[in-house]
């Protein structure tokens, strides 16, 4: 029997009625002659509530203990969904991340999957039972519980699909697919029928919350058939595939944006050759992701270095660099917050050199100052003041006529 992996996000499981709806969706797949592995997130706002409880205890909780706390959310979901399936007459077994075979590196709060051991899972499926696995969590080789970072349930689902050789991995969420932008902020956004792995990976990395970047990367590397669709509606979703067969004429296929960006500037770097690798090695060793990087020469042979990070990493980034200040050799660090990143994405950019110029002109016409820029073959990103984020996204969406998108038949 072919296997389908289906993932339900927290908003799709926020009430017991929604859990029952998810159970019915799973049973429909099972009745079509498929093995089913359901991967679930914590119910509704459970993770946020657990974070709030921790904040009432301490401002600086140990990452290990946070993993112990946060993984309880998914355990509630797998138990309730399994009860619902059983009540509806299907045999089902709930599995924590480690029981499902998710093995991770020895990193708390943002671990990467290093192996998937499917023997127990395959035994359950071989007995004709539905497997209900907790997303977002795993275990190290020496038995430490870890989490995969926010949105990590997507990655769990794709990893299990890859390991099981599943026919398809469906990510069920509260939207009907991948849109040209976030329709909550850009009302004229339109759903895409398909999008390439590379484009989806850029959009996910740039703030489109519909899929976790690691999940897309995993799907691309392991050729997993991936789709995003509604958890309640039965309309077709968006297929993420290697080659896009629809809307090929689009140069730009999406506008992504995210706030909570900090520009950190290291002033007076004395030895550029040794200092640059020292800075980024220090940040990488502490699992702090750096995005846009700008370097400028000043008098006396010193260098100023600016880069963007997430606001949540600001304090830790400053702390770890200050600890290595003498070894790295710099004068001081300054941070600018209240920033956002707005990006356009499309594989058609590689053969259309005027796209970046058009983007910059659109923002200039709106008197939106660009503070940092980053480009690749298929994306252009600009850091702006966060108060202009939505206006910038809407203007770019209009300028590249994404609201006029009309899918064509294959």
Coordinates of C-alpha atoms in Angstrom, one line a residue:
X1 CA 0.0 0.0 0.0
X2 CA 1.2 3.5 -0.8
X3 CA 1.6 5.9 2.2
X4 CA 0.3 9.4 2.5
X5 CA 1.8 11.7 5.1
X6 CA -0.6 14.5 6.2
X7 CA 0.3 17.3 8.5
X8 CA -2.2 19.4 10.5
X9 CA -1.1 22.7 12.0
X10 CA -2.1 24.2 15.3
X11 CA -4.9 26.3 14.0
X12 CA -6.4 23.2 12.3
X13 CA -6.5 21.5 15.7
X14 CA -7.5 24.4 18.0
X15 CA -10.8 22.8 19.1
X16 CA -12.0 19.3 19.7
X17 CA -14.4 19.8 16.8
X18 CA -11.5 20.6 14.5
X19 CA -9.7 17.6 15.8
X20 CA -12.7 15.5 14.8
X21 CA -12.7 17.1 11.3
X22 CA -9.0 16.2 10.9
X23 CA -9.8 12.6 11.9
X24 CA -12.5 12.4 9.2
X25 CA -10.0 13.7 6.6
X26 CA -7.5 11.0 7.7
X27 CA -10.1 8.3 7.6
X28 CA -11.2 9.3 4.0
X29 CA -7.6 8.8 2.9
X30 CA -7.4 5.5 4.7
X31 CA -10.6 4.3 3.0
X32 CA -9.0 5.0 -0.4
X33 CA -6.6 2.2 0.3
X34 CA -3.6 4.2 1.6
X35 CA -1.5 3.9 4.7
X36 CA -1.7 7.2 6.7
X37 CA 0.8 8.9 8.9
X38 CA -0.6 12.0 10.4
X39 CA 1.8 14.6 11.8
X40 CA 0.4 17.2 14.2
X41 CA 1.4 20.5 15.9
X42 CA 0.3 21.6 19.3
X43 CA -3.3 22.8 19.5
X44 CA -4.1 26.4 18.7
X45 CA -2.0 28.8 20.9
X46 CA -0.7 26.1 23.2
X47 CA 3.0 26.8 22.4
X48 CA 2.5 30.5 23.0
X49 CA 0.8 29.7 26.3
X50 CA 3.6 27.5 27.4
X51 CA 6.1 30.2 26.5
X52 CA 4.2 32.7 28.6
X53 CA 4.2 30.3 31.6
X54 CA 8.0 30.0 31.2
X55 CA 8.4 33.8 31.1
X56 CA 6.5 34.1 34.4
X57 CA 9.3 31.9 36.0
X58 CA 12.4 33.3 34.3
X59 CA 13.6 35.7 31.6
X60 CA 16.4 33.3 30.6
X61 CA 15.2 29.7 30.7
X62 CA 17.6 26.9 29.8
X63 CA 17.0 25.7 26.3
X64 CA 16.9 22.1 27.4
X65 CA 14.1 22.8 29.8
X66 CA 12.2 24.8 27.2
X67 CA 12.4 21.8 24.9
X68 CA 11.0 19.6 27.7
X69 CA 8.2 22.1 28.2
X70 CA 7.2 22.8 24.6
X71 CA 7.1 19.2 23.5
X72 CA 4.2 18.6 25.8
X73 CA 2.0 20.5 23.4
X74 CA 2.2 18.1 20.6
X75 CA 1.7 15.1 23.0
X76 CA -1.7 16.5 23.8
X77 CA -2.6 16.7 20.1
X78 CA -1.5 13.2 19.2
X79 CA -3.4 11.7 22.1
X80 CA -6.7 13.6 21.3
X81 CA -6.5 12.9 17.6
X82 CA -5.8 9.2 18.2
X83 CA -8.8 9.1 20.6
X84 CA -10.9 10.7 17.8
X85 CA -9.8 8.2 15.2
X86 CA -10.4 5.3 17.6
X87 CA -13.9 6.6 18.5
X88 CA -14.7 6.6 14.7
X89 CA -13.8 3.0 14.4
X90 CA -10.2 3.1 13.1
X91 CA -7.1 1.6 14.8
X92 CA -4.5 4.3 15.5
X93 CA -1.4 4.7 17.6
X94 CA 0.0 8.0 18.9
X95 CA 3.8 8.5 18.7
X96 CA 6.1 11.1 20.2
X97 CA 8.9 12.4 18.0
X98 CA 11.4 9.8 19.3
X99 CA 8.9 7.0 19.0
X100 CA 8.4 8.0 15.4
X101 CA 12.2 7.7 14.8
X102 CA 13.2 11.3 14.5
X103 CA 16.8 11.6 15.5
X104 CA 18.4 15.1 15.7
X105 CA 21.7 16.7 16.3
X106 CA 22.6 17.7 19.9
X107 CA 21.1 21.2 19.7
X108 CA 18.3 22.4 21.9
X109 CA 15.4 24.7 20.5
X110 CA 16.5 24.6 16.8
X111 CA 17.8 21.1 16.1
X112 CA 18.3 19.6 12.6
X113 CA 17.2 16.0 11.8
X114 CA 20.1 13.7 11.1
X115 CA 18.3 10.4 10.8
X116 CA 14.8 8.9 10.6
X117 CA 14.5 5.3 12.0
X118 CA 11.3 4.0 10.6
X119 CA 11.2 0.4 11.9
X120 CA 8.5 0.9 14.6
X121 CA 6.5 3.2 12.3
X122 CA 6.5 0.6 9.5
X123 CA 5.5 -2.1 11.9
X124 CA 2.4 0.0 12.9
X125 CA 1.5 0.7 9.3
X126 CA 2.0 -3.0 8.4
X127 CA -0.7 -3.8 11.0
X128 CA -3.1 -1.6 9.1
X129 CA -3.1 1.1 11.8
X130 CA -3.0 4.9 11.4
X131 CA 0.1 6.4 12.9
X132 CA -0.3 9.8 14.6
X133 CA 3.1 11.4 15.1
X134 CA 4.1 14.5 17.1
X135 CA 5.8 17.1 14.9
X136 CA 8.4 19.6 16.0
X137 CA 10.3 17.2 18.2
X138 CA 13.0 14.6 18.1
X139 CA 15.7 13.0 20.2
X140 CA 19.4 12.9 20.2
X141 CA 21.4 9.6 20.0
X142 CA 22.0 9.9 23.7
X143 CA 18.3 10.3 24.6
X144 CA 17.9 14.1 25.0
X145 CA 14.6 15.5 23.8
X146 CA 15.0 18.3 21.3
X147 CA 12.8 20.6 19.2
X148 CA 13.2 21.7 15.6
X149 CA 12.3 25.4 15.9
X150 CA 9.0 27.1 15.3
X151 CA 7.2 25.5 12.3
X152 CA 9.3 22.4 12.7
X153 CA 6.2 20.1 12.3
X154 CA 6.4 20.7 8.5
X155 CA 9.9 19.4 8.6
X156 CA 8.9 16.3 10.6
X157 CA 6.2 15.5 8.0
X158 CA 8.5 15.9 5.0
X159 CA 11.3 13.9 6.7
X160 CA 8.9 11.0 7.5
X161 CA 7.5 11.1 3.9
X162 CA 11.1 10.9 2.5
X163 CA 12.1 8.1 4.9
X164 CA 8.9 6.1 4.1
X165 CA 9.0 6.7 0.4
X166 CA 5.5 8.2 0.7
X167 CA 3.4 8.9 -2.4
X168 CA 2.7 12.4 -1.2
X169 CA 3.1 14.8 1.8
X170 CA 0.2 17.1 2.3
X171 CA 0.6 20.1 4.6
X172 CA -2.9 21.1 5.8
X173 CA -3.3 24.6 7.1
X174 CA -5.8 27.4 7.5
X175 CA -5.1 28.7 4.0
X176 CA -6.0 27.0 0.7
X177 CA -2.5 27.0 -0.7
X178 CA 0.6 29.2 -1.4
X179 CA -0.4 32.8 -2.4
X180 CA 1.5 35.5 -4.3
X181 CA 1.7 37.2 -0.9
X182 CA 0.1 37.1 2.5
X183 CA -3.6 37.8 1.8
X184 CA -4.1 39.1 5.3
X185 CA -1.9 42.1 4.4
X186 CA -2.2 42.1 0.6
X187 CA -5.9 41.5 -0.1
X188 CA -5.3 41.2 -3.9
X189 CA -3.0 38.2 -3.5
X190 CA -3.8 35.2 -5.6
X191 CA -3.3 31.5 -5.0
X192 CA -0.6 29.8 -7.1
X193 CA -1.4 26.4 -8.6
X194 CA 2.2 25.4 -8.5
X195 CA 5.6 26.7 -7.5
X196 CA 9.2 25.4 -7.7
X197 CA 11.1 24.1 -4.8
X198 CA 13.7 26.9 -5.2
X199 CA 11.0 29.7 -5.3
X200 CA 9.2 28.2 -2.3
X201 CA 12.4 27.9 -0.4
X202 CA 13.2 31.6 -1.0
X203 CA 9.7 32.7 0.0
X204 CA 9.8 30.5 3.2
X205 CA 13.2 31.9 4.2
X206 CA 12.0 35.4 3.5
X207 CA 9.0 35.4 5.8
X208 CA 6.2 33.5 4.0
X209 CA 4.9 31.5 7.0
X210 CA 2.9 28.9 5.0
X211 CA 5.8 26.4 5.0
X212 CA 8.9 25.9 7.1
X213 CA 12.2 26.5 5.1
X214 CA 13.8 23.3 6.3
X215 CA 10.7 21.3 5.1
X216 CA 11.0 22.7 1.6
X217 CA 14.8 22.0 1.6
X218 CA 14.1 18.4 2.7
X219 CA 11.5 18.0 0.1
X220 CA 13.8 19.3 -2.7
X221 CA 16.8 17.2 -1.6
X222 CA 14.7 14.0 -1.3
X223 CA 12.3 14.6 -4.2
X224 CA 9.2 14.5 -1.9
X225 CA 5.9 15.3 -3.7
X226 CA 4.7 18.2 -1.5
X227 CA 1.4 20.1 -1.5
X228 CA -0.1 22.8 0.7
X229 CA -3.9 22.7 1.0
X230 CA -6.7 23.7 3.3
X231 CA -7.5 21.5 6.4
X232 CA -11.2 22.2 6.0
X233 CA -11.9 23.0 2.3
X234 CA -11.6 20.3 -0.4
X235 CA -10.4 22.5 -3.2
X236 CA -7.0 21.9 -4.9
X237 CA -4.0 23.4 -3.1
X238 CA -0.6 24.4 -4.4
X239 CA 1.9 21.8 -5.6
X240 CA 5.6 22.4 -4.9
X241 CA 7.6 20.7 -7.6
X242 CA 10.9 20.8 -9.4
X243 CA 9.6 22.3 -12.6
X244 CA 6.6 24.6 -12.6
X245 CA 4.2 23.9 -15.4
X246 CA 1.8 26.8 -14.8
X247 CA 2.3 30.6 -14.9
X248 CA 5.6 30.2 -16.7
X249 CA 5.4 33.8 -18.0
X250 CA 5.7 35.3 -14.5
X251 CA 9.0 37.0 -13.8
X252 CA 8.1 37.6 -10.2
X253 CA 5.9 35.0 -8.5
X254 CA 5.7 36.2 -5.0
X255 CA 6.2 39.0 -2.5
X256 CA 7.3 38.0 1.0
X257 CA 7.9 40.2 4.1
X258 CA 8.8 39.9 7.7
X259 CA 9.3 42.3 10.6
X260 CA 11.3 42.0 13.8
X261 CA 14.6 42.6 11.9
X262 CA 17.7 44.1 13.6
X263 CA 20.6 45.7 11.8
X264 CA 23.7 45.1 13.8
X265 CA 26.9 47.1 13.0
X266 CA 30.4 46.1 14.3
X267 CA 32.5 49.3 14.2
X268 CA 36.2 49.5 13.9
X269 CA 37.1 46.0 12.9
X270 CA 40.9 46.1 13.0
X271 CA 41.9 43.1 11.0
X272 CA 39.5 42.4 8.1
X273 CA 41.1 39.2 7.0
X274 CA 41.0 37.5 10.5
X275 CA 38.0 39.5 11.9
X276 CA 35.3 38.6 9.4
X277 CA 35.6 34.8 9.8
X278 CA 35.9 35.2 13.6
X279 CA 32.7 37.2 13.8
X280 CA 30.6 34.8 11.7
X281 CA 32.2 31.7 13.2
X282 CA 31.2 33.0 16.7
X283 CA 27.6 33.7 15.6
X284 CA 27.4 30.3 13.8
X285 CA 28.7 28.4 16.9
X286 CA 25.8 29.9 18.8
X287 CA 23.3 29.1 16.1
X288 CA 22.5 32.7 15.2
X289 CA 21.5 33.1 11.6
X290 CA 22.9 36.1 9.7
X291 CA 21.2 37.4 6.6
X292 CA 22.2 40.5 4.7
X293 CA 25.9 41.6 5.1
X294 CA 27.4 45.0 4.2
X295 CA 31.1 45.9 4.6
X296 CA 32.6 49.4 4.4
X297 CA 36.1 50.6 4.7
X298 CA 37.0 53.6 6.9
X299 CA 40.1 55.6 7.6
X300 CA 43.0 54.0 9.3
X301 CA 42.5 50.6 7.6
X302 CA 39.6 49.7 9.8
X303 CA 36.3 48.2 8.6
X304 CA 32.7 48.6 9.7
X305 CA 30.5 45.6 9.2
X306 CA 26.7 45.6 9.2
X307 CA 24.5 42.5 9.0
X308 CA 20.8 41.7 9.7
X309 CA 19.5 39.2 12.2
X310 CA 16.2 38.4 13.9
X311 CA 15.3 40.6 16.8
X312 CA 15.0 37.5 19.1
X313 CA 18.7 36.9 18.5
X314 CA 19.9 40.4 19.2
X315 CA 20.9 40.2 22.9
X316 CA 22.6 36.8 22.5
X317 CA 24.5 38.1 19.4
X318 CA 25.8 41.1 21.2
X319 CA 26.7 39.1 24.2
X320 CA 28.7 36.4 22.4
X321 CA 30.6 39.0 20.3
X322 CA 31.4 41.2 23.2
X323 CA 32.9 38.1 25.0
X324 CA 35.2 37.7 22.0
X325 CA 35.8 41.5 21.5
X326 CA 39.6 41.4 22.2
X327 CA 40.2 38.3 20.2
X328 CA 38.2 39.6 17.2
X329 CA 39.4 43.2 17.5
X330 CA 36.7 45.8 17.1
X331 CA 35.7 49.0 18.8
X332 CA 32.0 48.7 19.6
X333 CA 28.6 47.3 18.4
X334 CA 25.4 49.3 17.7
X335 CA 21.9 47.9 16.9
X336 CA 19.0 49.4 14.9
X337 CA 15.7 47.8 15.5
X338 CA 12.2 48.6 14.1
X339 CA 13.1 47.2 10.7
X340 CA 11.5 44.8 8.2
X341 CA 12.5 43.0 5.1
X342 CA 10.5 43.0 1.9
X343 CA 11.4 40.6 -0.9
X344 CA 10.3 39.7 -4.4
X345 CA 10.9 36.2 -5.7
X346 CA 10.8 34.6 -9.1
X347 CA 12.9 32.3 -11.2
X348 CA 12.3 34.6 -14.2
X349 CA 14.6 37.2 -12.6
X350 CA 17.7 35.4 -13.8
X351 CA 17.0 36.5 -17.4
X352 CA 15.4 39.9 -16.7
X353 CA 18.1 42.3 -15.3
X354 CA 15.7 45.2 -14.9
X355 CA 13.7 43.6 -12.1
X356 CA 15.8 45.0 -9.2
X357 CA 15.7 48.5 -10.7
X358 CA 12.0 48.4 -11.0
X359 CA 11.7 47.3 -7.3
X360 CA 13.9 50.1 -6.1
X361 CA 12.0 52.7 -8.2
X362 CA 8.6 51.5 -6.8
X363 CA 9.9 52.0 -3.2
X364 CA 11.5 55.3 -4.1
X365 CA 8.2 56.5 -5.6
X366 CA 6.6 55.7 -2.2
X367 CA 9.4 57.6 -0.3
X368 CA 10.4 54.4 1.4
X369 CA 14.1 54.4 2.3
X370 CA 16.1 51.2 1.6
X371 CA 18.6 50.5 4.3
X372 CA 20.1 47.2 3.2
X373 CA 19.9 45.1 0.0
X374 CA 20.5 41.5 -0.8
X375 CA 20.1 39.7 -4.1
X376 CA 20.3 36.2 -5.6
X377 CA 19.4 34.8 -9.0
X378 CA 15.7 34.5 -8.0
X379 CA 15.2 37.1 -5.3
X380 CA 15.8 40.7 -4.3
X381 CA 15.4 41.8 -0.6
X382 CA 15.3 45.3 0.8
X383 CA 15.4 46.2 4.5
X384 CA 13.1 49.1 5.3
X385 CA 11.5 50.7 8.4
X386 CA 8.9 48.3 9.7
X387 CA 6.2 51.0 9.6
X388 CA 6.5 50.9 5.7
X389 CA 6.5 47.1 5.4
X390 CA 2.8 46.5 4.4
X391 CA 2.8 49.5 2.1
X392 CA 6.0 48.3 0.4
X393 CA 4.6 44.8 -0.1
X394 CA 1.3 46.0 -1.5
X395 CA 3.1 48.4 -3.9
X396 CA 5.4 45.7 -5.2
X397 CA 2.6 43.3 -5.6
X398 CA 0.7 45.8 -7.7
X399 CA 3.8 46.9 -9.7
X400 CA 4.5 43.3 -10.8
X401 CA 0.8 42.7 -11.5
X402 CA 0.6 39.6 -9.3
X403 CA -3.0 40.4 -8.4
X404 CA -3.9 39.9 -12.1
X405 CA -2.6 36.4 -12.1
X406 CA -4.8 34.0 -14.0
X407 CA -3.6 30.4 -14.0
X408 CA -3.5 28.6 -17.4
X409 CA -4.3 25.0 -18.0
X410 CA -1.4 22.5 -18.3

